[in-house]
Short mmCIF file of N, CA and C in Angstrom, two decimals:
data_model
loop_
_atom_site.label_atom_id
_atom_site.label_comp_id
_atom_site.label_asym_id
_atom_site.label_seq_id
_atom_site.Cartn_x
_atom_site.Cartn_y
_atom_site.Cartn_z
N MET A 67 74.17 199.14 -38.34
CA MET A 67 74.66 198.35 -37.26
C MET A 67 73.58 197.39 -36.81
N THR A 68 73.93 196.17 -36.65
CA THR A 68 72.97 195.16 -36.20
C THR A 68 73.22 194.82 -34.74
N THR A 69 72.13 194.57 -34.03
CA THR A 69 72.27 194.15 -32.63
C THR A 69 72.29 192.64 -32.56
N PRO A 70 73.12 192.14 -31.71
CA PRO A 70 73.20 190.68 -31.60
C PRO A 70 71.91 190.09 -31.03
N THR A 71 71.49 189.00 -31.55
CA THR A 71 70.29 188.31 -31.08
C THR A 71 70.63 187.46 -29.86
N ARG A 72 69.85 187.68 -28.84
CA ARG A 72 70.09 186.89 -27.62
C ARG A 72 69.27 185.61 -27.68
N ARG A 73 69.89 184.57 -27.34
CA ARG A 73 69.21 183.27 -27.28
C ARG A 73 69.07 182.87 -25.82
N ARG A 74 67.91 182.48 -25.49
CA ARG A 74 67.67 182.03 -24.13
C ARG A 74 68.05 180.56 -24.02
N MET A 75 68.93 180.29 -23.12
CA MET A 75 69.41 178.92 -22.93
C MET A 75 68.67 178.30 -21.75
N ARG A 76 68.26 177.12 -21.90
CA ARG A 76 67.56 176.40 -20.84
C ARG A 76 68.44 175.25 -20.39
N SER A 77 68.62 175.18 -19.15
CA SER A 77 69.46 174.13 -18.61
C SER A 77 68.63 172.86 -18.38
N SER A 78 69.08 171.78 -18.93
CA SER A 78 68.34 170.52 -18.73
C SER A 78 68.47 170.01 -17.31
N SER A 79 69.55 170.39 -16.62
CA SER A 79 69.70 169.92 -15.24
C SER A 79 68.68 170.59 -14.32
N ILE A 80 68.34 171.83 -14.59
CA ILE A 80 67.32 172.50 -13.77
C ILE A 80 65.96 171.86 -14.00
N SER A 81 65.64 171.54 -15.25
CA SER A 81 64.36 170.89 -15.55
C SER A 81 64.26 169.54 -14.87
N LEU A 82 65.34 168.77 -14.90
CA LEU A 82 65.33 167.46 -14.24
C LEU A 82 65.18 167.62 -12.73
N GLY A 83 65.82 168.62 -12.17
CA GLY A 83 65.71 168.85 -10.72
C GLY A 83 64.30 169.20 -10.31
N ILE A 84 63.66 170.05 -11.10
CA ILE A 84 62.28 170.44 -10.79
C ILE A 84 61.34 169.25 -10.91
N THR A 85 61.54 168.43 -11.94
CA THR A 85 60.72 167.24 -12.12
C THR A 85 60.88 166.28 -10.95
N ALA A 86 62.11 166.06 -10.51
CA ALA A 86 62.35 165.16 -9.39
C ALA A 86 61.73 165.69 -8.11
N LEU A 87 61.82 167.01 -7.90
CA LEU A 87 61.23 167.62 -6.71
C LEU A 87 59.72 167.46 -6.70
N MET A 88 59.08 167.67 -7.83
CA MET A 88 57.63 167.52 -7.92
C MET A 88 57.21 166.07 -7.69
N ALA A 89 57.94 165.13 -8.25
CA ALA A 89 57.60 163.72 -8.07
C ALA A 89 57.74 163.31 -6.62
N SER A 90 58.79 163.76 -5.94
CA SER A 90 58.96 163.37 -4.54
C SER A 90 57.91 164.03 -3.65
N SER A 91 57.48 165.23 -3.98
CA SER A 91 56.45 165.86 -3.14
C SER A 91 55.10 165.19 -3.32
N LEU A 92 54.80 164.70 -4.50
CA LEU A 92 53.53 164.00 -4.72
C LEU A 92 53.48 162.68 -3.99
N THR A 93 54.55 161.92 -4.01
CA THR A 93 54.54 160.63 -3.35
C THR A 93 54.78 160.75 -1.86
N GLY A 94 55.39 161.82 -1.40
CA GLY A 94 55.72 161.95 0.01
C GLY A 94 54.62 162.52 0.86
N CYS A 95 53.57 163.08 0.29
CA CYS A 95 52.55 163.72 1.12
C CYS A 95 51.29 162.88 1.27
N SER A 96 51.36 161.62 0.88
CA SER A 96 50.22 160.76 1.08
C SER A 96 50.11 160.40 2.56
N SER A 97 49.03 160.76 3.19
CA SER A 97 48.92 160.52 4.62
C SER A 97 47.52 160.07 5.00
N SER A 98 46.93 159.22 4.20
CA SER A 98 45.60 158.76 4.54
C SER A 98 45.68 157.79 5.71
N ALA A 99 44.66 157.81 6.53
CA ALA A 99 44.61 156.93 7.69
C ALA A 99 44.05 155.58 7.29
N ASP A 100 44.43 154.55 8.04
CA ASP A 100 43.89 153.21 7.81
C ASP A 100 42.48 153.09 8.40
N TYR A 101 42.26 153.84 9.49
CA TYR A 101 40.96 153.84 10.16
C TYR A 101 40.62 155.28 10.57
N ALA A 102 39.36 155.56 10.63
CA ALA A 102 38.94 156.86 11.14
C ALA A 102 37.76 156.63 12.07
N ALA A 103 37.66 157.49 13.08
CA ALA A 103 36.63 157.32 14.09
C ALA A 103 35.63 158.45 14.04
N VAL A 104 34.39 158.08 14.27
CA VAL A 104 33.31 159.05 14.44
C VAL A 104 32.75 158.84 15.84
N CYS A 105 32.17 159.88 16.41
CA CYS A 105 31.61 159.80 17.76
C CYS A 105 30.19 159.24 17.68
N VAL A 106 29.91 158.22 18.50
CA VAL A 106 28.65 157.48 18.39
C VAL A 106 28.05 157.24 19.78
N ASP A 107 26.73 157.28 19.84
CA ASP A 107 25.99 156.84 21.03
C ASP A 107 25.85 155.33 20.93
N PRO A 108 26.48 154.56 21.82
CA PRO A 108 26.45 153.10 21.67
C PRO A 108 25.06 152.50 21.87
N ASP A 109 24.17 153.19 22.55
CA ASP A 109 22.82 152.66 22.75
C ASP A 109 22.00 152.69 21.47
N THR A 110 22.16 153.74 20.69
CA THR A 110 21.35 153.89 19.48
C THR A 110 22.15 153.68 18.20
N GLN A 111 23.49 153.58 18.31
CA GLN A 111 24.40 153.49 17.15
C GLN A 111 24.33 154.74 16.29
N GLU A 112 23.85 155.84 16.83
CA GLU A 112 23.69 157.08 16.06
C GLU A 112 24.94 157.94 16.20
N ARG A 113 25.40 158.47 15.06
CA ARG A 113 26.56 159.38 15.08
C ARG A 113 26.15 160.72 15.65
N VAL A 114 27.02 161.26 16.52
CA VAL A 114 26.81 162.59 17.10
C VAL A 114 28.03 163.45 16.77
N ASP A 115 27.98 164.72 17.16
CA ASP A 115 29.13 165.60 16.91
C ASP A 115 30.38 165.08 17.62
N ASP A 116 31.53 165.28 16.99
CA ASP A 116 32.80 164.81 17.56
C ASP A 116 33.08 165.43 18.93
N ASP A 117 32.54 166.60 19.19
CA ASP A 117 32.78 167.26 20.48
C ASP A 117 32.23 166.46 21.66
N GLN A 118 31.29 165.57 21.40
CA GLN A 118 30.69 164.76 22.47
C GLN A 118 31.65 163.69 23.00
N CYS A 119 32.65 163.33 22.21
CA CYS A 119 33.62 162.30 22.62
C CYS A 119 34.86 163.00 23.15
N ASP A 120 34.99 163.02 24.47
CA ASP A 120 36.16 163.66 25.05
C ASP A 120 37.09 162.64 25.71
N ASP A 121 36.82 161.38 25.51
CA ASP A 121 37.61 160.33 26.12
C ASP A 121 38.04 159.34 25.03
N ASP A 122 39.25 158.82 25.16
CA ASP A 122 39.76 157.86 24.18
C ASP A 122 39.51 156.41 24.57
N SER A 123 38.81 156.18 25.67
CA SER A 123 38.62 154.79 26.11
C SER A 123 37.64 154.07 25.19
N ASP A 124 37.83 152.75 25.09
CA ASP A 124 36.96 151.92 24.26
C ASP A 124 35.65 151.66 24.99
N TYR A 125 34.60 151.46 24.23
CA TYR A 125 33.32 151.06 24.79
C TYR A 125 33.32 149.54 24.90
N ASN A 126 33.08 149.03 26.11
CA ASN A 126 33.10 147.59 26.34
C ASN A 126 31.73 147.04 26.70
N GLY A 127 30.70 147.71 26.27
CA GLY A 127 29.35 147.24 26.55
C GLY A 127 28.74 147.82 27.81
N GLY A 128 29.48 148.61 28.56
CA GLY A 128 28.95 149.21 29.77
C GLY A 128 29.26 150.69 29.81
N GLY A 129 28.63 151.34 30.77
CA GLY A 129 28.87 152.77 30.92
C GLY A 129 27.90 153.59 30.11
N SER A 130 28.03 154.87 30.24
CA SER A 130 27.14 155.76 29.50
C SER A 130 27.96 156.84 28.82
N GLY A 131 27.34 157.51 27.91
CA GLY A 131 28.02 158.57 27.19
C GLY A 131 28.25 158.18 25.74
N PHE A 132 29.18 158.87 25.15
CA PHE A 132 29.48 158.66 23.73
C PHE A 132 30.90 158.14 23.59
N PHE A 133 31.11 157.33 22.58
CA PHE A 133 32.41 156.70 22.37
C PHE A 133 32.80 156.78 20.90
N TRP A 134 34.12 156.67 20.65
CA TRP A 134 34.61 156.64 19.29
C TRP A 134 34.25 155.31 18.65
N TYR A 135 33.82 155.38 17.42
CA TYR A 135 33.45 154.20 16.63
C TYR A 135 34.36 154.20 15.41
N TYR A 136 35.14 153.13 15.24
CA TYR A 136 36.20 153.09 14.24
C TYR A 136 35.72 152.43 12.96
N LEU A 137 35.96 153.12 11.86
CA LEU A 137 35.56 152.65 10.54
C LEU A 137 36.80 152.38 9.69
N GLY A 138 36.77 151.29 8.92
CA GLY A 138 37.87 150.98 8.02
C GLY A 138 37.90 151.93 6.84
N ALA A 139 39.03 151.92 6.13
CA ALA A 139 39.25 152.87 5.04
C ALA A 139 38.19 152.81 3.95
N SER A 140 37.63 151.64 3.70
CA SER A 140 36.63 151.52 2.62
C SER A 140 35.21 151.74 3.12
N SER A 141 35.04 152.02 4.41
CA SER A 141 33.70 152.20 4.97
C SER A 141 33.10 153.54 4.55
N ARG A 142 31.80 153.56 4.44
CA ARG A 142 31.07 154.79 4.14
C ARG A 142 30.86 155.56 5.43
N ILE A 143 31.06 156.87 5.38
CA ILE A 143 30.92 157.72 6.55
C ILE A 143 29.45 158.11 6.71
N PRO A 144 28.85 157.81 7.88
CA PRO A 144 27.48 158.25 8.11
C PRO A 144 27.45 159.73 8.47
N ALA A 145 26.37 160.40 8.15
CA ALA A 145 26.20 161.80 8.56
C ALA A 145 25.84 161.85 10.04
N VAL A 146 26.05 162.97 10.67
CA VAL A 146 25.62 163.16 12.06
C VAL A 146 24.10 162.96 12.09
N GLY A 147 23.65 162.09 13.00
CA GLY A 147 22.23 161.77 13.10
C GLY A 147 21.87 160.45 12.46
N GLN A 148 22.75 159.91 11.62
CA GLN A 148 22.51 158.61 11.00
C GLN A 148 23.13 157.51 11.85
N THR A 149 22.63 156.29 11.67
CA THR A 149 23.19 155.16 12.41
C THR A 149 24.44 154.63 11.71
N THR A 150 25.32 154.06 12.50
CA THR A 150 26.57 153.52 11.99
C THR A 150 26.50 152.00 11.94
N SER A 151 27.35 151.43 11.10
CA SER A 151 27.47 149.98 11.04
C SER A 151 28.78 149.63 10.35
N GLY A 152 29.21 148.40 10.56
CA GLY A 152 30.40 147.90 9.87
C GLY A 152 31.72 148.26 10.53
N GLY A 153 31.68 148.89 11.69
CA GLY A 153 32.91 149.27 12.38
C GLY A 153 33.03 148.60 13.72
N THR A 154 33.82 149.19 14.59
CA THR A 154 34.04 148.64 15.92
C THR A 154 34.26 149.75 16.94
N PHE A 155 33.92 149.46 18.19
CA PHE A 155 34.21 150.39 19.29
C PHE A 155 35.58 150.10 19.89
N SER A 156 36.23 149.05 19.44
CA SER A 156 37.49 148.61 20.02
C SER A 156 38.68 149.19 19.26
N GLY A 157 39.01 150.43 19.54
CA GLY A 157 40.12 151.08 18.85
C GLY A 157 41.48 150.56 19.26
N SER A 158 41.59 150.01 20.48
CA SER A 158 42.89 149.53 20.95
C SER A 158 43.34 148.27 20.24
N SER A 159 42.44 147.61 19.53
CA SER A 159 42.81 146.37 18.83
C SER A 159 43.18 146.59 17.37
N LEU A 160 43.16 147.82 16.90
CA LEU A 160 43.42 148.10 15.48
C LEU A 160 44.91 148.19 15.19
N ASN A 161 45.29 147.69 14.03
CA ASN A 161 46.67 147.83 13.55
C ASN A 161 46.66 148.80 12.38
N GLY A 162 47.36 149.88 12.51
CA GLY A 162 47.41 150.89 11.45
C GLY A 162 47.17 152.27 12.03
N THR A 163 47.19 153.25 11.16
CA THR A 163 47.01 154.62 11.60
C THR A 163 45.53 154.91 11.81
N VAL A 164 45.23 155.68 12.84
CA VAL A 164 43.85 156.00 13.20
C VAL A 164 43.69 157.52 13.26
N GLN A 165 42.65 158.00 12.67
CA GLN A 165 42.29 159.42 12.77
C GLN A 165 41.01 159.52 13.57
N ARG A 166 41.06 160.21 14.70
CA ARG A 166 39.86 160.39 15.52
C ARG A 166 39.21 161.72 15.17
N GLY A 167 37.99 161.63 14.67
CA GLY A 167 37.25 162.84 14.34
C GLY A 167 37.75 163.51 13.08
N GLY A 168 37.13 164.62 12.77
CA GLY A 168 37.55 165.40 11.61
C GLY A 168 36.94 164.96 10.30
N LEU A 169 36.06 163.96 10.33
CA LEU A 169 35.41 163.54 9.10
C LEU A 169 34.22 164.46 8.82
N PRO A 170 33.80 164.54 7.57
CA PRO A 170 32.69 165.45 7.23
C PRO A 170 31.42 165.09 8.01
N SER A 171 30.78 166.09 8.62
CA SER A 171 29.56 165.83 9.39
C SER A 171 28.39 165.46 8.49
N THR A 172 28.51 165.76 7.21
CA THR A 172 27.45 165.41 6.27
C THR A 172 27.58 163.99 5.74
N GLY A 173 28.73 163.33 6.05
CA GLY A 173 28.94 161.96 5.61
C GLY A 173 29.01 161.83 4.11
N GLY A 174 28.67 160.65 3.62
CA GLY A 174 28.54 160.44 2.19
C GLY A 174 29.75 159.92 1.46
N SER A 175 30.94 160.15 1.96
CA SER A 175 32.12 159.64 1.27
C SER A 175 32.69 158.48 2.08
N THR A 176 33.77 157.90 1.60
CA THR A 176 34.41 156.83 2.34
C THR A 176 35.49 157.42 3.25
N VAL A 177 35.91 156.65 4.23
CA VAL A 177 36.97 157.08 5.12
C VAL A 177 38.23 157.41 4.33
N LYS A 178 38.55 156.55 3.39
CA LYS A 178 39.78 156.73 2.60
C LYS A 178 39.74 158.05 1.84
N SER A 179 38.65 158.36 1.18
CA SER A 179 38.59 159.60 0.40
C SER A 179 38.54 160.83 1.30
N ALA A 180 37.98 160.69 2.50
CA ALA A 180 37.89 161.84 3.39
C ALA A 180 39.18 162.13 4.13
N THR A 181 40.06 161.13 4.26
CA THR A 181 41.29 161.34 5.00
C THR A 181 42.51 161.45 4.12
N THR A 182 42.39 161.23 2.83
CA THR A 182 43.53 161.33 1.93
C THR A 182 43.89 162.79 1.73
N LYS A 183 45.15 163.10 1.92
CA LYS A 183 45.61 164.48 1.79
C LYS A 183 46.24 164.75 0.43
N GLY A 184 46.51 163.71 -0.35
CA GLY A 184 47.12 163.90 -1.66
C GLY A 184 48.16 162.84 -1.92
N GLY A 185 48.66 162.81 -3.12
CA GLY A 185 49.71 161.87 -3.47
C GLY A 185 49.14 160.59 -4.03
N PHE A 186 49.99 159.62 -4.15
CA PHE A 186 49.61 158.33 -4.71
C PHE A 186 49.52 157.30 -3.60
N GLY A 187 48.88 156.21 -3.92
CA GLY A 187 48.87 155.08 -3.01
C GLY A 187 47.76 155.18 -1.99
N GLY A 188 47.92 154.44 -0.94
CA GLY A 188 46.91 154.36 0.10
C GLY A 188 46.63 152.91 0.39
N SER A 189 45.82 152.66 1.34
CA SER A 189 45.49 151.29 1.66
C SER A 189 43.98 151.16 1.71
N SER A 190 43.52 149.94 1.77
CA SER A 190 42.09 149.70 1.80
C SER A 190 41.77 148.75 2.94
N ARG A 191 42.13 149.14 4.13
CA ARG A 191 41.87 148.30 5.28
C ARG A 191 40.39 148.33 5.61
N GLY A 192 39.95 147.24 6.17
CA GLY A 192 38.56 147.16 6.57
C GLY A 192 38.40 146.15 7.68
N PHE A 193 37.20 145.81 7.97
CA PHE A 193 36.91 144.84 9.00
C PHE A 193 36.35 143.60 8.33
N GLY A 194 37.07 142.56 8.32
CA GLY A 194 36.58 141.28 7.83
C GLY A 194 36.56 141.22 6.37
#
């Protein structure tokens, strides 16, 4: 007596569905910011810990304390203790998505690479 051989059938519609789901998840989770802010002492232009910035107001050349300093997507992130350049203290004038804080304290990468969560695309906004 012989036993019947079972053949495993694969549905092409399931494969197509899985492929479409994977493609949509890759393109849908791109959430990089156009600008990111680091906390800076405006007198010395030195980056400090993000905890020092507890206010969202812009620095207008007066006052004391620490303020958010906004960097474009292609800007290099300074480490805590390093001086900043190429950005602005005027966050209210920016067009695009802004991420305040959360960048690596060791710096070294660009805003775009540090804020990209995955997926395709992105933008390369900057100043000037």
